[in-house]
XYZ file of C-alpha atoms in Angstrom:
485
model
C 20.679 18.836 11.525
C 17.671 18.144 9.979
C 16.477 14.039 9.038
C 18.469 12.584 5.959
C 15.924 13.080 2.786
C 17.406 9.607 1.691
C 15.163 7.955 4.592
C 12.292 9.144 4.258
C 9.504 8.109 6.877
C 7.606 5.224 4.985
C 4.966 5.285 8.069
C 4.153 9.209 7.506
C 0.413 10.423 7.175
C -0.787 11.924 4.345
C -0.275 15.547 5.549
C 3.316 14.692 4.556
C 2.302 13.825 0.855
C 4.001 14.146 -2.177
C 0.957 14.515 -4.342
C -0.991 17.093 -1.968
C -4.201 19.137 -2.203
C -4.028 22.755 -3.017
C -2.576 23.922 0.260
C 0.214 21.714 0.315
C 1.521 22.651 -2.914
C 1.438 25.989 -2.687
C 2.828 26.207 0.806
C 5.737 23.941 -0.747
C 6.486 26.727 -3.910
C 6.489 29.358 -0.888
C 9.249 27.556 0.825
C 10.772 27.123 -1.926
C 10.476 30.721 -3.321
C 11.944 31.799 0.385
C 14.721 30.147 -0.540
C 15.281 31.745 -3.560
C 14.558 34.862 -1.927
C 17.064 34.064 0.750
C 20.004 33.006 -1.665
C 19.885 36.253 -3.797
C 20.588 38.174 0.190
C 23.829 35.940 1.130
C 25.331 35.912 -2.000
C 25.152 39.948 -2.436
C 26.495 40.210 1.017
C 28.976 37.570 1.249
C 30.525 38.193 -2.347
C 30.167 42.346 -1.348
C 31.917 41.946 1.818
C 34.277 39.639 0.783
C 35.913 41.527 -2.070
C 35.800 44.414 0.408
C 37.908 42.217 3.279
C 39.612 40.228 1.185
C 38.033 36.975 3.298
C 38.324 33.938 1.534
C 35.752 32.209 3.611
C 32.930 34.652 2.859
C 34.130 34.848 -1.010
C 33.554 30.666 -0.090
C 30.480 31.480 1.313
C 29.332 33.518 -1.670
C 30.450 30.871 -3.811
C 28.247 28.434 -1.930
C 25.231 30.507 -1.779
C 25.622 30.945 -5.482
C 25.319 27.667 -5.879
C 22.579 27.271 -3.316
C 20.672 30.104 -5.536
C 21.190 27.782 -8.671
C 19.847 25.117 -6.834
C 16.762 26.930 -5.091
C 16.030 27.879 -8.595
C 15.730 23.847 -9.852
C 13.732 23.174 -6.408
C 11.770 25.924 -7.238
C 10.944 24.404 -10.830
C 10.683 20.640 -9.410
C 8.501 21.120 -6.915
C 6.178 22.997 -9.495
C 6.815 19.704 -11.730
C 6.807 17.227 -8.997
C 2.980 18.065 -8.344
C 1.505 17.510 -10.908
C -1.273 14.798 -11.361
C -0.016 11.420 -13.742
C -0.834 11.848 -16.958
C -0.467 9.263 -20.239
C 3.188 10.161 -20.498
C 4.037 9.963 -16.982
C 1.590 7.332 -14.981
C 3.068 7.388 -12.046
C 3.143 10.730 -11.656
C 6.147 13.560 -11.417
C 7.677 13.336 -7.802
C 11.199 12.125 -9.184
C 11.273 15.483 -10.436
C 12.670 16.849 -7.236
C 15.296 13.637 -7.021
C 16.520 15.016 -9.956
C 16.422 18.408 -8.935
C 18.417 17.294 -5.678
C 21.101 15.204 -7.957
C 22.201 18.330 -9.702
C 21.902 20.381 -6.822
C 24.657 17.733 -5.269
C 26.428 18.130 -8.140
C 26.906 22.105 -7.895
C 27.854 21.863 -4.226
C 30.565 19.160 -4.977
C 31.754 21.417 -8.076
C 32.181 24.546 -5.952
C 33.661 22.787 -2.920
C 36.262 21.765 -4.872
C 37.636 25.245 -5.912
C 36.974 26.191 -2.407
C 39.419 23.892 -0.684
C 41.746 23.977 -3.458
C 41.993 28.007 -2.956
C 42.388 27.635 1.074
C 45.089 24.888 0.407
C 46.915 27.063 -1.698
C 46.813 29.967 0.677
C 47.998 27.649 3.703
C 51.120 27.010 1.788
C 51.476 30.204 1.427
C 51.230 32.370 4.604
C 50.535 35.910 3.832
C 50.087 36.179 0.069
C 46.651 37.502 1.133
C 45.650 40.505 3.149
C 42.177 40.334 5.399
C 40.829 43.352 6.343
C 38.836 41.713 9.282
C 36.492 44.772 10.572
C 33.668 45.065 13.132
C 30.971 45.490 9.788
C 32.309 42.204 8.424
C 31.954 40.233 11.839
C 28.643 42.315 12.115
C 27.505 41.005 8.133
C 28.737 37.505 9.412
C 26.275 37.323 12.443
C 23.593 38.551 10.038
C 24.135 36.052 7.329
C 24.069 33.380 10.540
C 20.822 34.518 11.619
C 19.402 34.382 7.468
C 21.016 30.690 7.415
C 19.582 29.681 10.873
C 15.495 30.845 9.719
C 15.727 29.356 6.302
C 16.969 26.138 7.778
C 14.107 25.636 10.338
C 11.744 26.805 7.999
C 12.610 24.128 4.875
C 12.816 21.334 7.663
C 9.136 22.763 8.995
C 8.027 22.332 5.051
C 10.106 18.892 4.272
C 8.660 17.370 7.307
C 4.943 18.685 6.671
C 4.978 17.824 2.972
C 7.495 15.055 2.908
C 9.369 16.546 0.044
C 12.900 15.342 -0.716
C 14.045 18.594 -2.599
C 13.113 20.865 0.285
C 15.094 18.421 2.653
C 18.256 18.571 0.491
C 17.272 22.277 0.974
C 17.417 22.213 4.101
C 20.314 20.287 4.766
C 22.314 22.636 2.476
C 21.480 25.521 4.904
C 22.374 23.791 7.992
C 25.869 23.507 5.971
C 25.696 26.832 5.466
C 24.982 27.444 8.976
C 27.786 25.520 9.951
C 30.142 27.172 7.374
C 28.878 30.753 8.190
C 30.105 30.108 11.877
C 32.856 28.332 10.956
C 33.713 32.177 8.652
C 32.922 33.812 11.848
C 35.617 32.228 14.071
C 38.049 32.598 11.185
C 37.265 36.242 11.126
C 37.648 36.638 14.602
C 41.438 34.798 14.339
C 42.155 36.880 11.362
C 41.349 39.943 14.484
C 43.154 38.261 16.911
C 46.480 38.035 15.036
C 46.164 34.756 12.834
C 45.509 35.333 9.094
C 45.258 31.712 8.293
C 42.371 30.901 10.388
C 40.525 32.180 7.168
C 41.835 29.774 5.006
C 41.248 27.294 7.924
C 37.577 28.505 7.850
C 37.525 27.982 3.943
C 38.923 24.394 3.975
C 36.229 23.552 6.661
C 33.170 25.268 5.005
C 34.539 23.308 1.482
C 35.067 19.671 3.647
C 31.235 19.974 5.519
C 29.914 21.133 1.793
C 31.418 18.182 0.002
C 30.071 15.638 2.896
C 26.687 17.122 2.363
C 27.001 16.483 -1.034
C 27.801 13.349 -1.318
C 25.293 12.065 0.873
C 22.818 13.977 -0.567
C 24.171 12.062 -4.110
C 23.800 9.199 -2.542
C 19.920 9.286 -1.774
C 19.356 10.953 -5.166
C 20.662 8.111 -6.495
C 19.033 5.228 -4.257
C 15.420 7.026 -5.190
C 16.082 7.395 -8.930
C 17.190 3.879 -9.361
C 14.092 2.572 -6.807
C 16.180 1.244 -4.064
C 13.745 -0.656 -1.875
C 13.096 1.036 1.353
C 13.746 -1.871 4.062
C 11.317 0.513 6.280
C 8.684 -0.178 4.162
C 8.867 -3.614 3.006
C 8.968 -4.206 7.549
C 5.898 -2.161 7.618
C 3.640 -4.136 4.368
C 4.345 -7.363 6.070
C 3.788 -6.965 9.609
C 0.170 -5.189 8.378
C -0.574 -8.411 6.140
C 0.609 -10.560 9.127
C -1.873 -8.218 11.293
C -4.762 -8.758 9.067
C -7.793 -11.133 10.806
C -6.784 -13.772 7.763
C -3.152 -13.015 7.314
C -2.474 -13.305 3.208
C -0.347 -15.309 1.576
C 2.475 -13.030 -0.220
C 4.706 -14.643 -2.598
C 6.204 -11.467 -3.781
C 6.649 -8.203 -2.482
C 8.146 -4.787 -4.454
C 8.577 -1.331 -2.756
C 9.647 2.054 -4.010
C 9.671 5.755 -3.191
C 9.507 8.713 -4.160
C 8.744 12.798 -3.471
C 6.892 11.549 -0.430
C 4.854 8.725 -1.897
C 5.157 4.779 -1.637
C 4.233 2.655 -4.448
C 4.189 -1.025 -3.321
C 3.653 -4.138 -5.559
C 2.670 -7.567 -3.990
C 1.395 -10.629 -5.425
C -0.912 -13.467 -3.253
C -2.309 -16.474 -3.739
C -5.477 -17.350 -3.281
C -7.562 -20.661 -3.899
C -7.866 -21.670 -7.173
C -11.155 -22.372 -6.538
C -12.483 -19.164 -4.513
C -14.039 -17.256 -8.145
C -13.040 -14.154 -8.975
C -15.157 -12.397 -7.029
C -13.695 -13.827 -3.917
C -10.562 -13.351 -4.901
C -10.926 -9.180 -5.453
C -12.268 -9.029 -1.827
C -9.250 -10.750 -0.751
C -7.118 -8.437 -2.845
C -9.125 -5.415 -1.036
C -8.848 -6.564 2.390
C -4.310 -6.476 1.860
C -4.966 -3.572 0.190
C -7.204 -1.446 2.930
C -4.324 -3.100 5.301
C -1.215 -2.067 3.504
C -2.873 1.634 3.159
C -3.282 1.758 6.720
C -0.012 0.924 7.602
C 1.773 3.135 4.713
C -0.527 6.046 4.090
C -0.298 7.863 0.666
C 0.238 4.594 -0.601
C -0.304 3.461 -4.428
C -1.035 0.033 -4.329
C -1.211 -3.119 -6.489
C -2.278 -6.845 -5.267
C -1.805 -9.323 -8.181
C -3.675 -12.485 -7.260
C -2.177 -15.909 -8.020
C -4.313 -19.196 -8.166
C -2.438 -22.217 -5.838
C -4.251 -25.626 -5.749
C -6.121 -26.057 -3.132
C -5.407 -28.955 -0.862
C -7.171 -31.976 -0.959
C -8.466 -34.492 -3.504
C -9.955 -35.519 -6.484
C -12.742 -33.407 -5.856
C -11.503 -30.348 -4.952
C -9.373 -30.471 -7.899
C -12.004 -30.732 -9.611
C -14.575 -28.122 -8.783
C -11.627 -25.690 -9.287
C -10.686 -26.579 -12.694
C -14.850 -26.227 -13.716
C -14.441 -22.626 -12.012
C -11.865 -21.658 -14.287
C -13.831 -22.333 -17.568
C -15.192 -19.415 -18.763
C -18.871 -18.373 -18.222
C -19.224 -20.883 -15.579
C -20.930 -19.311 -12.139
C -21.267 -21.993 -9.589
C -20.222 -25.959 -9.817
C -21.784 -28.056 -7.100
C -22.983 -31.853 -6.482
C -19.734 -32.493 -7.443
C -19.559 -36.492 -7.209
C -15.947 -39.104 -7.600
C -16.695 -42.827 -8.354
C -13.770 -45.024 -7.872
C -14.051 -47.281 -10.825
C -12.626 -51.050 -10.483
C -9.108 -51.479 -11.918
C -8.322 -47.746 -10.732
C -9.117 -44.425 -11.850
C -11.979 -42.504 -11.257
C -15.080 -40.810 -12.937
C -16.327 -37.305 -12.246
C -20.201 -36.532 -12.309
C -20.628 -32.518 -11.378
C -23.688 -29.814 -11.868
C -22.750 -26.511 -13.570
C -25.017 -23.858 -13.559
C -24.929 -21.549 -16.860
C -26.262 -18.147 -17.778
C -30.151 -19.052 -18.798
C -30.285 -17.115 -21.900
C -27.244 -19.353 -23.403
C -28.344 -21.787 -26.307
C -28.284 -25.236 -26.137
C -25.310 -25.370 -28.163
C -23.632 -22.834 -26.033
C -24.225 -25.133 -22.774
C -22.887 -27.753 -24.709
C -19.403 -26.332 -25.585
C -19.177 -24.683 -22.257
C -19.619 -28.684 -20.886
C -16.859 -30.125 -23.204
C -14.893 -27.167 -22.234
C -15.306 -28.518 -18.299
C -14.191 -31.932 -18.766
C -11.425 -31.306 -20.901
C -10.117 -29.162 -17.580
C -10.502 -31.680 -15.480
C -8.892 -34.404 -17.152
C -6.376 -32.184 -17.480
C -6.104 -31.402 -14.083
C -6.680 -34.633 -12.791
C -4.722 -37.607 -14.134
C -6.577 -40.336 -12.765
C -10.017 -39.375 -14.205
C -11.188 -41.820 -16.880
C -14.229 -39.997 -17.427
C -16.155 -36.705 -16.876
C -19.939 -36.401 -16.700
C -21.435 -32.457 -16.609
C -25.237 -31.595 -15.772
C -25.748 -27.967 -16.952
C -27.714 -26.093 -15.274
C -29.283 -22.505 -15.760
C -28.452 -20.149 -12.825
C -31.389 -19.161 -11.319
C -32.094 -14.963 -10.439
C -32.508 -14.226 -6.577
C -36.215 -15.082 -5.836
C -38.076 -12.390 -4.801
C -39.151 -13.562 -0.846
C -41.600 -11.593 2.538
C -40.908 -11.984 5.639
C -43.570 -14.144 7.576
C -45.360 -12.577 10.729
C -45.462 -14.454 13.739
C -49.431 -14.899 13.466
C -49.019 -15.616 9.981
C -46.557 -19.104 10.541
C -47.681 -20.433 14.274
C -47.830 -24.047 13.156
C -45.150 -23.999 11.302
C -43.151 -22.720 13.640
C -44.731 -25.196 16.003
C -44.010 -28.100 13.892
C -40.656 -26.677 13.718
C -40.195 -26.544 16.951
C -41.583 -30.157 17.891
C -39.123 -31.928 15.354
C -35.894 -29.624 16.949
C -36.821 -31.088 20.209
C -37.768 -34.383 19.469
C -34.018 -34.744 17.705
C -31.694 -32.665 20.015
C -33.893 -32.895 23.750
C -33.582 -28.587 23.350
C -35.224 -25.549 21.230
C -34.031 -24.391 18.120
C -32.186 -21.275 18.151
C -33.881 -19.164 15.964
C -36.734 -19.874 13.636
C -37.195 -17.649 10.177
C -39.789 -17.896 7.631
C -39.964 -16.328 3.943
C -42.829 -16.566 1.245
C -41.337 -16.945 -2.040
C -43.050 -17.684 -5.692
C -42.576 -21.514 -5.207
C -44.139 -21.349 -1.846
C -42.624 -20.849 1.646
C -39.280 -21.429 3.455
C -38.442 -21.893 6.377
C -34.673 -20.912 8.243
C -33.854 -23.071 10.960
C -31.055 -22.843 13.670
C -30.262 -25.720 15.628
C -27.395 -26.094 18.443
C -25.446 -28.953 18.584
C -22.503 -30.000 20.472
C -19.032 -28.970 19.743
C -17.289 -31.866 19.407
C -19.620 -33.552 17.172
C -18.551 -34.342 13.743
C -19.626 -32.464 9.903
C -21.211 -35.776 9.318
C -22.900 -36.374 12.581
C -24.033 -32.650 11.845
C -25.393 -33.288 8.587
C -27.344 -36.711 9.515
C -28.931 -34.359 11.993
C -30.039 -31.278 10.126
C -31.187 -34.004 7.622
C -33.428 -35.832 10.073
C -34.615 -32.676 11.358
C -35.611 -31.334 7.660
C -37.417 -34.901 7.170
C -39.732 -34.530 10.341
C -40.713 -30.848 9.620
C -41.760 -32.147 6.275
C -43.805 -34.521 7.213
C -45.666 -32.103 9.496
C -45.866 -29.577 6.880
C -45.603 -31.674 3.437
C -46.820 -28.140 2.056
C -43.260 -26.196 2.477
C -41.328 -25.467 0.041
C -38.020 -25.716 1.607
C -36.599 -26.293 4.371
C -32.980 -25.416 5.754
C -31.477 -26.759 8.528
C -28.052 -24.903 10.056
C -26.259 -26.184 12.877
C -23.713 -23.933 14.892
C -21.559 -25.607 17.949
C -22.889 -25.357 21.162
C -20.507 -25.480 24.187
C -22.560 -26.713 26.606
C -23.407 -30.212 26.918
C -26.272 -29.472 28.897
C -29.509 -30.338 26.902
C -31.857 -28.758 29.373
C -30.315 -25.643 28.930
């Protein structure tokens, strides 16, 4: 029996897409038109041979391959819908098409069943109203129909599985009903042969029962699609990949749907308020890239939501300058603890350079009237605007070119750590030259005790080489204690 088209694998790859290339959608319209192909056979024979016999399990079975035939015809049509790209009307594209397609397809089968077992029960309560002419041919149409019913099932589970399309599962779990109620004719026949003329009717009433059961349960995950059940399956898979990621994001709300083959999941997480908004796309890239990995032929949407960041006045602070408008960097952010209580904020805010003076200014008012709203305590707000400087164009310096510097460098590391730095770099810029340096300290040593170091270190190459134009000092931990090494 082929996988319920309800349950769809979430985790499939995107040969199993609903929204395919070329290739996929026309090998899904060829399974489809087999179908059709396939229906138009059974009913002739069944509906033939079963006038001819008198069988109400192949009239049954004619009746159900009708209906199959109506409903190869709508698969035939959704799949052909179901394709096609989003457009204004539709944005999310066309794949509930074939849920559609599969609800009225349910419908039919429940419809038909219905007269089906109605008919048998009538005959069972009355034993031979009805005369089967149960012949070799007949048996012989039977076997043929069963061999029709068993290819057209493996080949729309082949397609459904390849393409992940619901309507060609409901397809083919319709034939393996029909595979099921073609035998089920064939052992009735055969009773009818041996001597027991009910066993038809018996036949009938089982075909109808295995018809309706499809049915419904085919109803059932028409329904759950159409009204965008969340697929538990999914919603497993999105969080264990953001809970796999290297910085595992914070989700405060997670939607999932599907639909013709294709997952469409919303989440929303939070990132510091005071990470910029360029940050804060990355972040929204990196849980996309991981939720795409996890769910291929994915649509996704990460809605990022601002949370305070912990700490103090300060913090609070720079974040509530980032989120004035035209603002591009805040630093030498300062708090001054005033007597009586309360504080007073003194910050530098770095502008676009071709804004006017009057521009800077409102931009400024704009800041502190954040952070005293953000901050309670704050009696007062001082901004320093500042125009954002372009990247300076900078060259490399060649070993020749920097040997005392690199010397003097290299002197002052030693003199404050006993040890080498790590790595010396030099640039020329317009306001003169720069030198990188890389110093290892040990590990357990404080931010602090880091800083008073790189700062001493910067001091001493300066006074070697009052010429520089900058100097930068950056520590990384060293694990061993050793000096010497």
């Amino acid at each position: 029996m082929p996988a319920d088209p309800r349950t769809p694998d979430p985790t499939a790859s995107d040969a199993r897409s609903g929204s395919g290339g070329r290739g996929d959608i026309a090998g899904r319209r060829r399974t489809a038109l087999l179908s059709v192909g396939a229906a138009v056979v059974l009913v002739v024979l069944k509906l033939t041979t079963g006038l001819i016999t008198g069988s109400l399990g192949l009239l049954a079975e004619a009746a159900h391959s009708g209906a199959d035939l109506v409903a190869a015809l709508l698969t035939l049509f959704a799949v052909s819908v179901a394709v096609k790209p989003p457009d204004e009307q539709h944005q999310f594209g066309h794949g509930k098409a074939e849920h559609l397609a599969a609800l009225a397809e349910s419908a039919f089968l429940i419809l038909v069943s219905g007269w089906l077992a109605t008919t048998a029960i009538e005959r069972l309560s009355s034993p031979g109203s009805h005369e089967i002419d149960a012949t070799w041919w007949a048996i012989a149409v039977i076997l043929l129909v069963i061999a029709i019913d068993l290819t057209r099932m493996i080949a729309s589970h082949r397609a459904a599985e390849r393409f992940g399309s619901p309507a060609l599962a409901a397809n083919a779990l319709h034939f393996a009903g029909d595979l099921s109620g073609s035998i089920a004719v064939l052992l009735g026949m055969i009773g009818v042969a041996l001597g027991w003329p009910e066993a038809d009717a018996v036949a009938a009433l089982l075909v109808a029962v295995l018809v309706i059961a499809a049915a419904i349960r085919l109803l059932r995950g028409s329904i759950d699609v159409l009204m965008d059940r969340a697929d538990q399956r999914s919603v497993i898979a999105v969080r264990q990949a953001v809970a796999a990621m290297e910085r595992p994001a914070d989700v405060r709300r997670l939607r999932t749907r599907h639909a013709a083959g294709r997952n469409f999941v919303d989440v929303v997480i939070a990132v510091r308020a005071d990470a910029g908004l360029e940050l804060a796309h990355a972040r929204a890239d990196e849980v996309e890239d991981a939720i795409e990995q996890a769910l291929p032929n994915t649509d996704v949407v990460v809605h990022v939501e601002p949370v305070a960041r912990e700490g103090g006045v300060r913090e609070t602070a720079t974040a509530a300058a980032l989120r004035v408008a035209r603002v591009h960097e805040v630093h030498n952010v300062d708090v001054l603890s005033l007597p009586g209580g309360g504080e007073e904020v003194t910050l530098h805010v770095k502008v676009a350079p071709e804004l006017s003076l009057e521009e800077g200014h409102e931009i400024a008012e704009r800041v502190e009237r954040e952070i005293r709203g953000a901050v309670a305590s704050v009696r007062g707000v001082t901004t320093h605007i500042e125009p954002l400087r372009p990247p300076t164009p900078a060259r490399a310096v060649d070993e020749d070119d920097g040997e005392f510097e690199r010397a003097s460098v290299d002197a002052a590391v030693r003199q404050a750590t006993g040890r080498g730095p790590s790595a010396i770099e030099m640039r020329d810029t317009e306001r003169g030259r720069v030198v990188l340096v890389t110093i290892l300290l040990p590990a357990g040593c404080t931010v602090g005790d880091a800083h008073r170091e790189a700062g001493r270190i910067e001091e001493a190459v300066r006074e070697r080489c009052p010429w520089l134009a900058d100097v930068l000092v950056h520590t990384e931990p060293c694990p061993d204690p050793d000096p010497d090494r």
